[in-house]
């Protein structure tokens, strides 16, 4: 008899033993998926080991083994085990995270591969003269031909006919004249692959890039390098050359993590330009079937490079040579739900086990990585200057406290007053100059909606969400008040529900309002707004950014999504409308996040030969996050910020786990928090651990979200092993009462404590 241990894809902290019946022995091994009876139903699980028979135990039989080959190899299983231990989650939950959804669902995975009809240009018509003659009586054919040219030479027939309304006779015309041919193509239906191919970067590496590459070439397998390169210093070229060596020369595979694919189409394009079909792009717009396609192609070794967000760290590549984590400081690398893993940490663990080299790249590294790099744990590689002779932009502060106090000309219309409330005179002048010179401007306002909140002018009451302890944001189109935490929406009140006053005031600018002000003030300017509300479509981000790249946008206005990775040489002005958004949040990383955002967005300006300039509007001009962003002084920022993290002690000087207790009833939640805290103190009394402290309990800064009350307790530990041990012990042993929807979650290395 063969017995196996199975981790089910369920939140249970143990594995279960099953018997493999005769007929299945050939197709079950460690790493295989199995369908097993569990309670009264069936569940999918992964075989994690072989079990010994114990006397008197009756084992149930494995019902089915769906795969010809194991879905996980030994290193991937070990990685999942590490996640389970480190983040205190059940192994099955870690396994489920690492596999594509269609492998852990009840249904069998369906590859999405199918064929589609494609039309491709077969003959070039190079001269305009020839073109005019050829298409003199067939303007539709010309339109189709030139469209095909513009999209890289070929396109899907279905799309051309259905979305772009070319008729089949137009298509037939091109084919009969020998200008194009139609064929069937097997495709993974990835829209990224139909994007126009750009030319590969052909720059000669700078001295700094070369020396970084040399040191990477000598890096020990499993080691980590921090590539600290200022914005525009050419970090991407370092990644590309590293991959060329690892993948092309050495025949290994590589993972490139980016914070968010939709926001970084340019980066993806650059990788595709060099490596073409070798690349699998894993982005959030993929269907489960497409994701599974990519997964298969990677596992079979058909593709050896994966570019993707957080979860791409689990790509089933063998013979891994390098992992790049671009913008390593980004909080989107941390998963917001269980398992709350950080892709950067997983990358480091995976690389160590598989002998790959890790490169963490950023202009504003996280303090954690910085401390590791300066203590010698990571190698520090520096790109101190912008590549290609570009220089960092000059950053000007506009102090809103004095700027707003300036007298306005008395005949200013109301609209002008509203405009100058949002855009100060110096910034207005700068935008105007750009419009005249046909250069582009990027404006950041990290607050979506129309107004931040609505307040009664009589009693001061602010409209808050009925489910969350958060004020409602006023949205104009469609008009309503919206909670950005739980999406609760309600109509705008014209009368104060508390004092019946009728002077309801909108306070605090949002992107919708600034967009309106800008378009009224600059009626001829082409303005694009990019925030969560304008980018709900799958490709909306990319479309907006492509328009900016094509020079079809004069002013790009947006939330923090516009601060990342954009490289547009014609952007010569960046304006930050309100630098203070988020600066005073009750969170130990608030300053760090503010500094990163300001530095990153400032870094979008002046990447081309025309140079650039930045205006930061703020009411806190002396705040060190603002000051250091103005002088592009990462070193000073780190020094001051580290000093602030020493007392009370916070990461990177200590490891923390945030334990959040939540429930539908306020007292019960508080009681649970008190009891968990007492439990932890008792545990520490029984098994003392040096350098461990339990802080709290206290209500979370955001006390209520989605109708649930929230309390939290912090565990701080000098040694990370202690934190793991205590966290696991708590999560596995502490019995949360099954009432009032009470829940306990543990967030290790949290990116925020809100
Ligand atoms: P980062 O990611 O560090 O902000 P990028 O990789 O986007 O910077 O590079 C900034 C710009 O500099 C890009 O337009 C890139 O093509 C260009 N560039 C990179 N390396 C070189 C080089 N060695 N010589 C000239 N231009 C370069
Ligand atoms: Zn809410």
XYZ file of C-alpha atoms and ligand atoms in Angstrom:
782
model
C 0.000 0.000 0.000
C 1.202 3.496 -0.761
C 0.298 6.309 1.593
C 0.705 9.977 0.846
C 0.392 13.259 2.734
C -1.800 15.795 1.010
C -2.067 19.537 1.615
C -5.545 20.636 0.638
C -6.103 24.027 -0.915
C -8.055 25.016 2.202
C -7.242 27.126 5.263
C -6.375 24.140 7.478
C -3.147 23.886 9.423
C -2.541 20.205 8.771
C -2.028 17.714 6.030
C -4.104 14.587 5.522
C -3.038 11.057 4.707
C -4.626 9.107 1.847
C -4.092 5.756 0.196
C -3.181 5.565 -3.480
C -5.221 2.814 -5.131
C -3.557 0.341 -7.499
C -4.653 2.030 -10.695
C -3.158 5.405 -9.757
C 0.240 4.477 -8.374
C 1.986 5.431 -11.606
C 0.593 8.952 -11.720
C 1.007 10.085 -8.128
C 4.251 11.440 -6.753
C 5.370 14.321 -4.582
C 4.188 17.563 -6.206
C 1.227 15.954 -8.033
C -2.277 17.189 -7.718
C -4.811 14.738 -6.381
C -8.554 14.831 -6.005
C -9.440 13.352 -2.629
C -12.578 12.723 -0.586
C -12.804 15.236 2.232
C -15.642 15.439 4.728
C -18.685 14.857 2.571
C -17.238 16.246 -0.656
C -14.076 16.225 -2.709
C -11.151 18.591 -2.659
C -8.076 19.262 -4.747
C -4.768 18.954 -2.967
C -1.072 18.603 -3.636
C 1.003 15.614 -2.521
C 3.631 16.958 -0.146
C 5.217 13.716 1.031
C 5.031 9.982 1.589
C 3.439 8.781 4.838
C 4.063 5.818 7.133
C 1.189 3.505 7.865
C -0.114 3.742 11.394
C -1.879 0.861 13.032
C -5.615 1.004 13.453
C -6.080 3.927 11.085
C -8.419 3.583 8.145
C -7.286 5.548 5.125
C -9.497 6.864 2.372
C -8.521 6.430 -1.263
C -7.334 9.126 -3.621
C -10.192 9.611 -6.086
C -8.247 10.867 -9.090
C -4.856 12.130 -10.183
C -5.483 14.614 -12.988
C -1.962 15.375 -14.222
C 0.584 13.359 -16.154
C 3.378 15.209 -14.380
C 3.653 16.823 -10.946
C 2.593 20.485 -10.976
C 5.289 21.400 -8.488
C 8.920 20.472 -8.332
C 10.860 20.125 -5.111
C 12.190 23.710 -4.998
C 8.703 25.156 -5.506
C 7.281 22.948 -2.762
C 10.061 24.097 -0.477
C 9.303 27.724 -1.352
C 5.648 27.215 -0.441
C 6.681 25.600 2.817
C 8.808 28.658 3.555
C 5.831 30.949 2.885
C 3.645 28.828 5.145
C 6.177 29.031 7.970
C 7.237 32.636 7.564
C 3.810 34.184 7.071
C 2.060 31.742 9.418
C -0.409 30.378 6.886
C -1.473 26.808 6.113
C 0.686 25.061 3.510
C -2.342 24.464 1.283
C -3.027 28.185 1.150
C 0.559 28.858 0.092
C 0.319 26.161 -2.585
C -2.896 27.631 -3.912
C -1.210 31.017 -4.212
C 1.687 29.585 -6.174
C -0.415 27.742 -8.743
C -2.583 29.238 -11.485
C -6.210 29.449 -10.396
C -7.378 26.939 -12.966
C -5.210 24.247 -11.343
C -6.709 24.565 -7.895
C -10.335 25.018 -8.868
C -12.827 22.202 -9.081
C -12.875 22.146 -12.886
C -10.137 20.731 -15.050
C -7.890 23.386 -16.561
C -8.718 24.413 -20.094
C -5.891 25.789 -22.150
C -7.099 28.809 -24.066
C -5.019 28.006 -27.120
C -7.024 28.289 -30.291
C -6.429 29.440 -33.766
C -7.396 32.745 -35.232
C -7.245 34.171 -38.694
C -4.556 36.744 -39.189
C -3.874 39.016 -42.105
C -0.285 40.076 -42.698
C 1.363 42.394 -45.177
C 3.320 40.404 -47.758
C 4.583 43.175 -49.991
C 5.912 46.554 -49.050
C 4.882 49.702 -50.870
C 7.705 51.990 -49.870
C 7.170 55.190 -51.826
C 4.306 57.559 -51.397
C 4.050 57.978 -55.126
C 3.597 54.308 -55.748
C 1.123 54.192 -52.898
C -0.972 57.019 -54.274
C -1.123 55.318 -57.657
C -1.801 51.878 -56.316
C -4.636 52.882 -54.025
C -6.040 55.691 -56.159
C -9.365 53.953 -56.483
C -9.250 51.924 -53.283
C -9.006 54.274 -50.312
C -10.420 51.616 -47.961
C -7.705 49.192 -48.984
C -5.127 51.871 -48.331
C -6.600 52.537 -44.908
C -6.423 48.870 -44.010
C -2.927 48.503 -45.432
C -1.633 51.469 -43.480
C -3.362 50.352 -40.333
C -1.632 46.977 -40.632
C 1.655 48.772 -41.101
C 1.031 50.858 -38.042
C 0.339 47.850 -35.848
C 3.485 46.026 -36.854
C 2.502 44.331 -40.112
C -0.315 42.020 -39.127
C -3.615 41.933 -37.300
C -6.474 39.659 -36.367
C -9.123 39.461 -39.090
C -11.947 39.298 -36.576
C -10.836 42.464 -34.857
C -10.316 44.356 -38.091
C -13.780 43.505 -39.288
C -15.788 43.701 -36.106
C -14.164 46.532 -34.216
C -12.694 48.565 -37.035
C -15.447 47.785 -39.554
C -13.354 46.843 -42.548
C -15.418 44.776 -44.941
C -14.342 41.370 -46.174
C -14.181 42.715 -49.749
C -11.549 45.266 -48.727
C -9.533 42.501 -47.155
C -10.009 40.281 -50.197
C -8.864 43.146 -52.418
C -5.528 43.395 -50.645
C -5.059 39.648 -50.821
C -5.866 39.340 -54.560
C -3.417 42.099 -55.324
C -0.690 40.210 -53.509
C -0.235 42.862 -50.871
C -1.379 40.762 -47.921
C -2.068 37.156 -47.016
C -4.446 35.526 -44.586
C -3.406 32.564 -42.481
C -4.420 30.660 -39.370
C -2.280 31.323 -36.385
C -2.194 29.455 -33.115
C -2.265 31.985 -30.386
C -2.360 32.438 -26.743
C -4.795 35.330 -26.946
C -2.554 37.784 -25.248
C -3.294 41.359 -26.228
C 0.201 42.358 -25.153
C 1.554 40.424 -28.083
C -0.390 42.487 -30.586
C 1.188 45.715 -29.432
C 3.514 47.301 -31.912
C 7.025 46.028 -31.510
C 9.512 48.719 -30.674
C 13.166 48.740 -31.630
C 15.563 47.251 -29.126
C 17.614 49.690 -27.039
C 21.019 49.937 -28.647
C 22.761 52.270 -26.238
C 26.340 51.632 -25.342
C 26.282 51.093 -21.599
C 27.663 53.968 -19.573
C 30.615 53.490 -17.296
C 28.332 53.055 -14.293
C 26.101 50.574 -16.133
C 29.129 48.566 -17.234
C 30.570 48.390 -13.772
C 27.214 47.300 -12.327
C 27.036 44.561 -14.968
C 30.587 43.441 -14.254
C 29.832 43.084 -10.606
C 26.644 41.183 -11.359
C 28.646 38.837 -13.549
C 30.789 38.018 -10.542
C 27.925 37.746 -8.080
C 27.661 34.459 -6.238
C 24.632 32.286 -7.014
C 21.900 33.060 -4.520
C 23.194 36.537 -3.727
C 21.287 39.816 -3.793
C 22.336 43.131 -5.319
C 20.615 46.450 -4.763
C 20.779 48.585 -7.895
C 20.356 52.128 -6.637
C 20.028 54.246 -9.732
C 18.456 57.694 -9.808
C 15.411 58.201 -12.033
C 16.443 58.014 -15.669
C 19.829 56.486 -14.899
C 19.185 53.510 -17.188
C 18.374 50.692 -14.814
C 16.388 48.925 -17.537
C 19.472 48.597 -19.720
C 21.244 46.868 -16.844
C 18.351 44.412 -16.522
C 18.347 43.797 -20.276
C 22.066 43.119 -20.473
C 21.963 40.919 -17.393
C 19.192 38.865 -18.986
C 21.045 38.676 -22.269
C 23.945 37.038 -20.494
C 21.896 34.778 -18.249
C 19.256 33.688 -20.755
C 20.918 33.912 -24.162
C 24.542 33.158 -23.326
C 24.074 30.782 -20.409
C 20.777 29.226 -21.452
C 19.099 29.810 -18.111
C 15.759 31.397 -17.309
C 14.792 34.642 -15.580
C 11.963 36.443 -13.805
C 11.357 40.186 -14.054
C 8.950 41.619 -11.510
C 7.357 45.018 -12.082
C 4.930 46.698 -9.681
C 2.010 46.689 -12.090
C 2.066 45.599 -15.710
C -0.653 47.946 -16.919
C 1.301 50.933 -15.631
C 4.603 49.919 -17.158
C 3.861 49.007 -20.778
C 7.046 50.761 -21.849
C 9.198 48.522 -19.690
C 7.464 45.447 -21.051
C 7.896 46.702 -24.605
C 11.605 47.141 -24.033
C 11.982 43.567 -22.870
C 9.890 42.285 -25.757
C 11.967 44.269 -28.206
C 15.066 42.368 -27.157
C 13.740 38.922 -26.304
C 10.586 38.688 -28.443
C 8.788 35.374 -28.075
C 10.999 34.202 -25.255
C 8.888 36.308 -22.957
C 5.691 35.432 -21.187
C 3.894 38.530 -19.931
C 1.715 37.804 -16.930
C -0.710 40.666 -16.402
C -3.932 41.050 -14.539
C -6.076 41.228 -17.679
C -5.317 37.587 -18.538
C -8.147 35.101 -18.201
C -7.568 31.966 -16.152
C -7.123 30.031 -19.385
C -4.524 32.445 -20.716
C -2.690 32.361 -17.429
C -2.623 28.603 -17.612
C -1.280 28.787 -21.187
C 1.579 30.959 -20.036
C 2.215 28.683 -17.092
C 2.435 25.647 -19.388
C 4.729 27.399 -21.839
C 7.064 28.341 -19.002
C 7.050 24.896 -17.491
C 7.793 23.243 -20.809
C 10.673 25.650 -21.295
C 9.101 27.155 -24.435
C 9.515 30.544 -22.847
C 12.332 31.335 -20.518
C 11.623 34.841 -19.355
C 8.595 35.948 -17.449
C 7.654 39.571 -16.911
C 4.892 40.096 -14.421
C 3.616 41.571 -11.211
C 3.849 40.036 -7.743
C 2.602 36.516 -8.448
C 5.026 36.000 -11.355
C 7.564 35.096 -8.701
C 5.931 31.637 -8.735
C 6.526 31.061 -12.456
C 7.403 27.389 -13.024
C 10.791 28.069 -14.576
C 13.661 25.656 -14.230
C 17.336 26.494 -14.181
C 16.645 29.975 -12.912
C 19.555 32.365 -13.435
C 18.266 35.780 -12.388
C 15.381 37.562 -10.724
C 14.908 41.294 -11.245
C 12.642 43.218 -8.881
C 12.122 46.614 -10.491
C 10.987 49.480 -8.209
C 11.607 47.193 -5.269
C 10.252 49.774 -2.805
C 6.714 49.551 -4.206
C 4.112 48.394 -1.717
C 2.182 46.546 -4.433
C 4.719 43.729 -4.062
C 3.001 42.896 -0.809
C -0.184 40.887 -1.131
C -3.072 42.444 0.764
C -4.752 39.180 1.676
C -3.643 35.852 3.087
C -0.922 34.811 2.478
C 0.395 38.348 2.935
C 3.690 37.636 1.252
C 6.135 40.189 -0.078
C 7.316 39.224 -3.569
C 10.738 40.752 -2.912
C 11.284 38.488 0.084
C 9.980 35.449 -1.783
C 12.312 36.310 -4.669
C 15.303 36.333 -2.351
C 14.379 32.998 -0.799
C 13.693 31.404 -4.168
C 16.936 32.671 -5.667
C 18.951 31.402 -2.737
C 17.453 27.920 -3.095
C 17.863 27.798 -6.879
C 21.221 29.533 -7.195
C 19.940 32.577 -9.073
C 21.082 36.165 -8.679
C 18.608 38.805 -7.458
C 18.718 42.435 -8.551
C 16.556 44.863 -6.601
C 16.283 48.109 -8.532
C 15.063 51.506 -7.356
C 15.796 55.201 -7.292
C 14.368 55.278 -3.787
C 15.104 51.904 -2.184
C 13.065 50.806 0.813
C 14.866 51.419 4.086
C 14.965 47.650 4.642
C 16.904 47.032 1.435
C 19.105 50.049 1.994
C 20.172 48.858 5.418
C 20.888 45.394 4.009
C 22.968 46.884 1.218
C 25.003 49.155 3.441
C 25.592 46.446 6.041
C 27.102 44.242 3.359
C 24.303 41.691 3.289
C 23.468 42.785 -0.263
C 25.853 44.134 -2.831
C 25.302 47.835 -3.530
C 25.446 48.940 -7.163
C 25.009 52.621 -7.933
C 24.024 54.557 -11.042
C 24.580 58.115 -9.818
C 23.774 60.029 -13.022
C 21.111 60.140 -15.664
C 21.978 58.213 -18.810
C 22.419 59.839 -22.194
C 23.464 63.218 -20.844
C 20.062 64.138 -19.373
C 20.075 65.944 -16.056
C 17.821 65.772 -13.034
C 15.140 68.453 -13.194
C 15.222 71.515 -10.999
C 12.589 71.185 -8.282
C 10.794 74.296 -6.985
C 8.653 74.489 -3.896
C 5.465 76.498 -3.954
C 4.499 77.240 -0.363
C 0.720 77.208 -0.474
C 0.473 78.979 2.881
C 1.972 82.177 1.492
C 1.026 81.712 -2.150
C -2.696 81.581 -1.384
C -2.503 84.614 0.826
C -1.431 86.783 -2.091
C -4.123 89.221 -3.133
C -5.938 88.324 -6.331
C -6.846 90.985 -8.894
C -10.243 92.220 -7.824
C -11.950 91.554 -11.123
C -11.039 87.872 -11.107
C -14.001 85.782 -12.036
C -15.089 83.019 -9.723
C -13.789 80.335 -12.088
C -10.349 81.922 -12.090
C -10.356 81.996 -8.326
C -11.149 78.291 -8.226
C -8.398 77.616 -10.721
C -5.774 79.544 -8.834
C -6.841 77.740 -5.685
C -5.690 74.510 -7.349
C -2.858 75.749 -9.534
C -0.573 78.428 -8.157
C 0.710 81.243 -10.327
C 4.221 79.782 -10.828
C 2.821 76.398 -11.851
C 0.263 78.057 -14.114
C 3.021 80.008 -15.842
C 5.037 76.823 -16.328
C 2.092 74.911 -17.806
C 1.365 77.801 -20.154
C 4.934 77.807 -21.427
C 4.752 74.090 -22.134
C 1.548 74.501 -24.117
C 3.182 77.170 -26.239
C 6.305 75.100 -26.825
C 4.258 71.931 -27.426
C 5.944 70.096 -24.642
C 4.095 67.856 -22.222
C 3.196 68.307 -18.565
C 2.451 65.712 -15.909
C 0.367 66.772 -12.912
C 0.075 64.614 -9.821
C -2.766 64.758 -7.355
C -2.955 61.676 -5.250
C -6.647 61.957 -4.543
C -9.340 60.788 -6.884
C -12.905 61.980 -6.990
C -14.076 65.583 -7.134
C -13.681 66.768 -3.563
C -11.994 64.979 -0.679
C -15.017 65.340 1.573
C -18.186 67.305 2.136
C -18.570 69.389 5.251
C -21.448 71.380 6.687
C -20.485 75.051 6.765
C -22.655 75.616 9.813
C -21.894 72.801 12.254
C -18.707 71.405 10.695
C -20.128 67.895 10.360
C -18.389 65.764 7.716
C -20.220 63.115 5.711
C -18.783 59.726 6.703
C -19.361 56.209 5.448
C -21.983 54.287 7.425
C -19.772 51.165 7.240
C -16.300 52.596 7.721
C -14.747 55.287 9.882
C -13.713 57.241 6.810
C -15.143 60.359 5.217
C -16.987 60.003 1.934
C -15.430 61.385 -1.230
C -17.520 63.560 -3.509
C -17.607 62.297 -7.094
C -19.090 64.433 -9.794
C -19.596 62.030 -12.681
C -21.769 60.265 -11.752
C -22.691 62.552 -8.899
C -22.564 60.814 -5.530
C -20.612 60.361 -2.330
C -18.384 57.277 -2.392
C -16.431 55.405 0.258
C -13.012 54.475 -1.102
C -12.759 51.585 1.348
C -16.026 49.705 0.855
C -17.418 51.422 -2.265
C -20.597 52.423 -0.445
C -22.282 55.169 -2.479
C -25.030 57.621 -1.584
C -26.553 60.775 -3.016
C -25.078 64.136 -2.113
C -26.971 65.839 0.744
C -27.989 69.435 0.214
C -29.122 69.773 3.802
C -26.903 68.820 6.740
C -28.397 65.735 8.393
C -27.169 66.981 11.770
C -28.091 70.659 11.980
C -30.281 71.047 8.900
C -27.928 73.777 7.683
C -27.860 74.366 3.961
C -24.272 75.446 3.486
C -22.738 72.124 2.463
C -19.158 72.724 1.370
C -16.879 70.595 -0.754
C -13.403 70.504 0.668
C -10.102 69.246 -0.686
C -9.357 68.863 -4.366
C -9.762 65.626 -6.267
C -8.593 64.748 -9.760
C -12.071 65.162 -11.305
C -12.225 68.749 -10.123
C -8.725 69.600 -11.268
C -9.496 68.094 -14.659
C -12.514 70.380 -14.950
C -10.555 73.424 -13.840
C -7.778 72.681 -16.286
C -10.093 72.164 -19.228
C -11.930 75.416 -18.490
C -8.704 77.313 -18.137
C -6.955 75.741 -21.138
C -9.830 75.023 -23.523
C -7.503 74.018 -26.362
C -5.207 71.749 -24.372
C -5.557 68.005 -24.717
C -5.948 66.711 -21.193
C -5.930 63.097 -20.045
C -6.869 61.988 -16.560
C -5.565 58.737 -15.178
C -6.921 57.369 -11.918
C -8.904 54.371 -10.747
C -12.102 55.872 -12.142
C -10.804 56.324 -15.700
C -8.964 53.022 -15.927
C -11.546 50.375 -15.162
C -11.254 48.870 -18.654
C -8.620 46.185 -19.093
C -6.387 48.225 -21.364
C -7.356 51.692 -20.264
C -3.995 52.459 -18.622
C -2.027 51.385 -21.618
C -4.243 53.349 -23.977
C -3.786 56.562 -22.030
C -0.026 56.082 -21.789
C 0.253 55.236 -25.470
C -1.546 58.474 -26.287
C 0.925 60.384 -24.144
C 3.784 58.609 -25.900
C 2.347 59.482 -29.303
C 2.205 63.158 -28.348
C -1.592 63.267 -28.348
C -1.799 64.558 -24.789
C -0.576 67.934 -23.552
C -1.357 67.521 -19.888
C -1.481 64.174 -18.118
C -3.204 64.476 -14.762
C -3.406 61.565 -12.380
C -2.998 59.882 -9.030
C 0.139 57.983 -7.995
C -0.353 55.686 -10.994
C 1.354 58.255 -13.203
C 4.471 58.337 -11.046
C 5.852 54.974 -12.096
C 8.259 53.953 -14.794
C 7.111 56.394 -17.507
C 9.861 57.477 -19.840
C 8.610 60.240 -22.139
C 11.352 62.606 -23.290
C 8.874 65.340 -24.216
C 7.601 65.618 -20.643
C 9.463 68.677 -19.436
C 7.206 69.734 -16.581
C 5.939 67.892 -13.530
C 3.599 69.580 -11.078
C 2.547 68.162 -7.735
C -0.749 69.792 -6.872
C -0.816 68.790 -3.229
C 2.266 67.111 -1.809
C 0.683 66.809 1.608
C -1.821 64.076 0.717
C -0.865 61.172 2.943
C 2.065 62.900 4.600
C 0.406 62.987 8.005
C -1.181 59.542 7.987
C -0.695 57.776 11.317
C 1.661 55.216 9.823
C 5.362 54.731 10.338
C 5.939 54.603 6.600
C 3.979 57.756 5.736
C 7.069 59.939 5.185
C 8.888 57.236 3.279
C 5.953 56.766 0.941
C 5.635 60.502 0.424
C 9.326 60.887 -0.364
C 9.223 57.977 -2.802
C 6.168 59.332 -4.575
C 7.574 62.850 -4.899
C 10.961 61.587 -6.088
C 9.438 59.171 -8.557
C 7.045 61.672 -10.068
C 9.739 64.345 -10.220
C 11.817 61.758 -12.064
C 9.333 61.781 -14.957
C 10.499 65.269 -15.941
C 13.445 66.075 -18.124
C 14.306 62.622 -19.352
C 15.084 63.943 -22.813
C 17.501 66.541 -24.180
C 15.072 69.400 -23.467
C 15.534 69.051 -19.738
C 12.797 69.595 -17.239
C 11.430 71.345 -14.225
C 9.244 70.393 -11.262
C 6.890 72.374 -9.025
C 5.770 70.930 -5.710
C 2.830 72.700 -4.069
C 2.779 72.062 -0.348
C 1.809 73.371 3.053
C 4.673 71.463 4.683
C 7.697 72.827 2.836
C 10.018 72.015 5.717
C 8.977 68.372 6.052
C 12.066 66.233 5.401
C 10.233 64.098 2.815
C 9.517 67.231 0.785
C 12.904 68.826 1.392
C 14.879 65.769 0.333
C 12.736 65.246 -2.764
C 13.479 68.839 -3.750
C 17.225 68.316 -3.527
C 17.079 64.756 -4.932
C 18.871 63.728 -1.767
C 18.082 60.095 -1.039
C 21.031 59.802 1.342
C 19.868 62.628 3.550
C 16.336 61.291 3.537
C 17.506 57.872 4.671
C 19.628 59.358 7.408
C 16.798 61.435 8.841
C 14.157 58.789 8.390
C 16.287 56.116 10.042
C 16.788 58.395 13.016
C 13.019 58.646 13.306
C 12.589 54.874 13.277
C 14.829 54.299 16.278
C 12.513 55.441 19.020
C 9.864 54.106 19.166
C 11.609 51.362 17.291
C 10.219 50.391 13.881
C 11.534 48.517 10.847
C 14.212 48.244 9.604
C 15.571 48.167 13.172
C 13.082 45.574 14.281
C 10.792 42.984 12.675
C 7.093 43.414 13.199
C 3.891 41.475 12.808
C 0.591 43.300 12.928
C -2.224 41.211 14.345
C -5.589 42.614 13.369
C -8.698 41.526 15.241
C -11.970 42.397 13.627
C -15.647 41.708 14.119
C -19.124 43.076 13.650
C -19.540 44.092 17.262
C -17.394 46.709 18.924
C -17.098 45.289 22.468
C -16.531 41.721 21.292
C -13.720 42.914 19.015
C -12.071 44.846 21.809
C -12.439 41.847 24.131
C -10.785 39.598 21.556
C -7.909 42.041 21.161
C -7.419 42.198 24.931
C -7.531 38.445 25.231
C -5.062 37.858 22.373
C -2.685 40.351 23.974
C -2.941 38.603 27.338
C -2.372 35.270 25.623
C 0.800 36.599 24.005
C 2.094 37.985 27.304
C 1.470 34.633 28.934
C 3.285 32.830 26.139
C 6.275 35.140 26.507
C 6.276 34.670 30.265
C 6.366 30.901 29.844
C 8.943 30.974 27.061
C 10.905 34.179 27.340
C 12.495 35.483 24.145
C 14.969 38.314 24.262
C 14.168 41.336 22.159
C 10.470 40.576 21.759
C 7.807 43.102 22.728
C 4.037 43.056 22.506
C 2.511 46.480 21.916
C -1.174 47.290 22.325
C -3.931 46.484 21.909
C -5.363 49.621 20.330
C -8.033 50.421 17.793
C -6.633 50.485 14.243
C -6.147 53.989 12.819
C -9.060 53.205 10.526
C -11.329 51.835 13.233
C -14.054 50.431 11.097
C -14.038 49.073 7.564
C -16.953 47.441 5.775
C -19.003 47.338 8.953
C -16.298 45.564 10.884
C -14.598 47.009 13.937
C -10.846 46.697 13.943
C -8.281 46.469 16.703
C -4.659 45.551 16.498
C -1.696 44.277 18.486
C 1.904 44.579 17.351
C 4.650 42.078 17.974
C 8.120 43.509 17.587
C 11.123 41.214 17.539
C 14.840 41.686 17.099
C 15.268 38.260 15.568
C 13.034 37.220 12.732
C 12.937 33.572 13.880
C 11.165 34.620 17.097
C 8.505 36.431 15.159
C 7.864 33.375 12.975
C 7.665 31.025 15.937
C 5.332 33.209 17.991
C 3.164 34.078 14.999
C 2.665 30.461 13.985
C 1.964 29.435 17.541
C -0.674 32.123 17.902
C -2.402 31.488 14.602
C -2.455 27.722 15.078
C -3.346 27.562 18.771
C -5.462 30.556 19.595
C -9.145 29.727 19.266
C -11.050 32.704 17.943
C -14.643 32.494 19.255
C -17.120 31.733 16.514
C -19.407 34.711 17.059
C -19.833 38.301 15.891
C -17.882 37.350 12.777
C -14.680 37.594 14.816
C -11.489 37.154 12.866
C -7.771 37.293 13.490
C -5.258 38.013 10.750
C -1.525 38.210 11.050
C 0.405 40.518 8.759
C 4.111 39.931 8.891
C 6.377 42.770 7.707
C 3.324 44.969 7.084
C 3.687 47.783 4.559
C 1.151 49.892 6.449
C -0.509 49.802 9.842
C -3.755 51.492 8.864
P 15.404 54.264 -15.047
O 14.617 53.001 -15.136
O 16.680 54.101 -14.315
O 14.586 55.428 -14.569
P 15.527 54.016 -17.901
O 16.047 52.635 -17.917
O 14.091 54.219 -18.227
O 15.852 54.685 -16.501
O 16.426 54.895 -18.862
C 16.202 56.264 -19.026
C 16.471 56.670 -20.450
O 17.871 56.626 -20.723
C 15.812 55.767 -21.452
O 15.223 56.561 -22.453
C 16.941 54.942 -22.004
O 16.713 54.549 -23.343
C 18.123 55.870 -21.880
N 19.411 55.187 -21.704
C 19.647 54.127 -20.899
N 20.941 53.775 -20.949
C 21.551 54.617 -21.800
C 22.894 54.755 -22.282
N 23.864 53.946 -21.871
N 23.150 55.754 -23.170
C 22.154 56.575 -23.588
N 20.878 56.480 -23.178
C 20.569 55.523 -22.290
Zn -17.028 52.413 3.599
